[in-house]
Tab-separated table of C-alpha atoms in Angstrom:
chain	number	residue	atom	x	y	z
H	130	MET	CA	6.981	9.071	16.232
H	131	PRO	CA	6.439	5.640	16.241
H	132	PHE	CA	8.658	2.854	14.581
H	133	THR	CA	6.978	0.825	11.794
H	134	THR	CA	7.708	-2.592	10.568
H	135	TYR	CA	6.421	-2.867	7.256
H	136	ILE	CA	5.705	-5.306	3.597
H	137	ILE	CA	5.878	-3.665	0.381
H	138	TYR	CA	4.923	-5.563	-2.680
H	139	SER	CA	6.068	-5.276	-6.398
H	140	GLN	CA	3.867	-6.705	-9.202
H	141	ILE	CA	6.715	-6.467	-11.283
H	142	LEU	CA	8.783	-8.600	-9.673
H	143	ASP	CA	6.142	-10.692	-7.958
H	144	ARG	CA	8.154	-10.405	-4.781
H	145	TYR	CA	7.599	-8.815	-1.159
H	146	TYR	CA	9.893	-6.507	0.632
H	147	ILE	CA	10.015	-6.412	4.584
H	148	GLY	CA	11.662	-3.251	6.374
H	149	SER	CA	11.318	-1.152	9.340
H	150	THR	CA	11.856	2.645	9.754
H	151	GLU	CA	11.052	5.393	11.770
H	152	ASN	CA	9.299	7.184	8.771
H	153	ILE	CA	7.132	5.022	6.359
H	154	GLU	CA	6.182	7.643	4.177
H	155	LYS	CA	9.730	8.679	3.557
H	156	ARG	CA	11.262	5.479	3.363
H	157	LEU	CA	8.133	4.381	0.523
H	158	GLU	CA	9.316	7.105	-1.589
H	159	ARG	CA	12.822	6.049	-1.565
H	160	HIS	CA	11.837	2.645	-2.286
H	161	ILE	CA	9.866	3.932	-5.127
H	162	LYS	CA	12.471	6.166	-6.395
H	163	GLY	CA	15.231	3.582	-6.358
H	164	ASN	CA	16.994	4.897	-3.502
H	165	GLY	CA	16.081	2.384	-0.899
H	166	SER	CA	17.806	-1.127	-0.607
H	167	THR	CA	19.700	-2.670	-3.070
H	168	TYR	CA	16.719	-5.038	-3.528
H	169	THR	CA	14.049	-3.009	-4.196
H	170	LYS	CA	15.907	-0.902	-6.814
H	171	LYS	CA	15.213	-3.862	-9.203
H	172	ALA	CA	11.277	-2.047	-9.685
H	173	LYS	CA	9.398	0.957	-8.957
H	174	ASP	CA	6.022	-0.176	-8.639
H	175	TRP	CA	6.513	-0.864	-4.919
H	176	VAL	CA	2.966	-0.637	-3.098
H	177	LEU	CA	2.650	-0.706	0.830
H	178	LYS	CA	0.676	-3.654	1.906
H	179	TRP	CA	1.106	-3.786	5.721
H	180	GLN	CA	2.661	-1.991	8.449
H	181	CYS	CA	2.426	-2.263	12.638
H	182	ASN	CA	4.052	0.632	14.774
H	183	PHE	CA	5.948	-0.070	17.693
H	184	GLU	CA	6.935	2.238	20.577
H	185	THR	CA	11.370	1.402	19.867
H	186	ARG	CA	13.609	0.749	16.891
H	187	THR	CA	14.332	-2.293	18.691
H	188	GLU	CA	10.637	-3.897	18.746
H	189	ALA	CA	10.225	-2.662	15.076
H	190	THR	CA	13.366	-4.487	13.939
H	191	SER	CA	12.753	-7.408	15.983
H	192	PHE	CA	9.330	-7.899	14.938
H	193	GLU	CA	11.104	-7.544	10.801
H	194	LEU	CA	13.654	-10.153	11.441
H	195	LEU	CA	11.064	-12.561	13.015
H	196	ILE	CA	8.962	-12.560	9.319
H	197	LYS	CA	12.198	-12.698	7.517
H	198	LYS	CA	13.172	-15.458	9.655
H	199	LYS	CA	10.133	-17.516	8.631
H	200	LYS	CA	11.270	-17.159	5.169
H	201	SER	CA	7.708	-17.849	4.269
H	202	ARG	CA	5.335	-16.231	1.547
H	203	LYS	CA	2.393	-17.643	2.727
H	204	TYR	CA	2.935	-16.386	6.266
H	205	ILE	CA	3.468	-12.702	4.799
H	206	GLU	CA	0.289	-13.166	2.866
H	207	TYR	CA	-1.334	-14.083	6.204
H	208	LEU	CA	0.021	-11.240	7.914
H	209	ILE	CA	-1.458	-8.900	5.071
H	210	LEU	CA	-5.186	-10.849	4.737
H	211	THR	CA	-5.615	-10.693	8.315
H	212	ASP	CA	-3.870	-7.434	9.262
H	213	LYS	CA	-2.264	-9.663	11.947
H	214	LYS	CA	0.754	-8.092	14.444
H	215	ALA	CA	2.020	-11.711	14.716
C-alpha cells in the first residue's frame, strides 16, 4: 500500500491541514470524528482537497514537511488548484 501526503480543509475554520498516512480513508475518517490530531479536533467538516502517493513513508513525510516548512497558504492552494506534486 502506498503512503500518502494529503491536504484537508475545514470551511468552519477556514484552515488547511497537511498530513501523511498509510491509509487515507481511515485517516480522514479519524479527522472527521475528532480522533485525529489536536488541530483537527476543532472541526468535523474536514474535506480531502489534495493527495499525492509515495512508495515509502520517508518520502511522504518528507514532502509533508516541505509543504509545512513553506508556511504558505498560497502554496497549498497552488498545489490544490494545479494538482501538482511539487
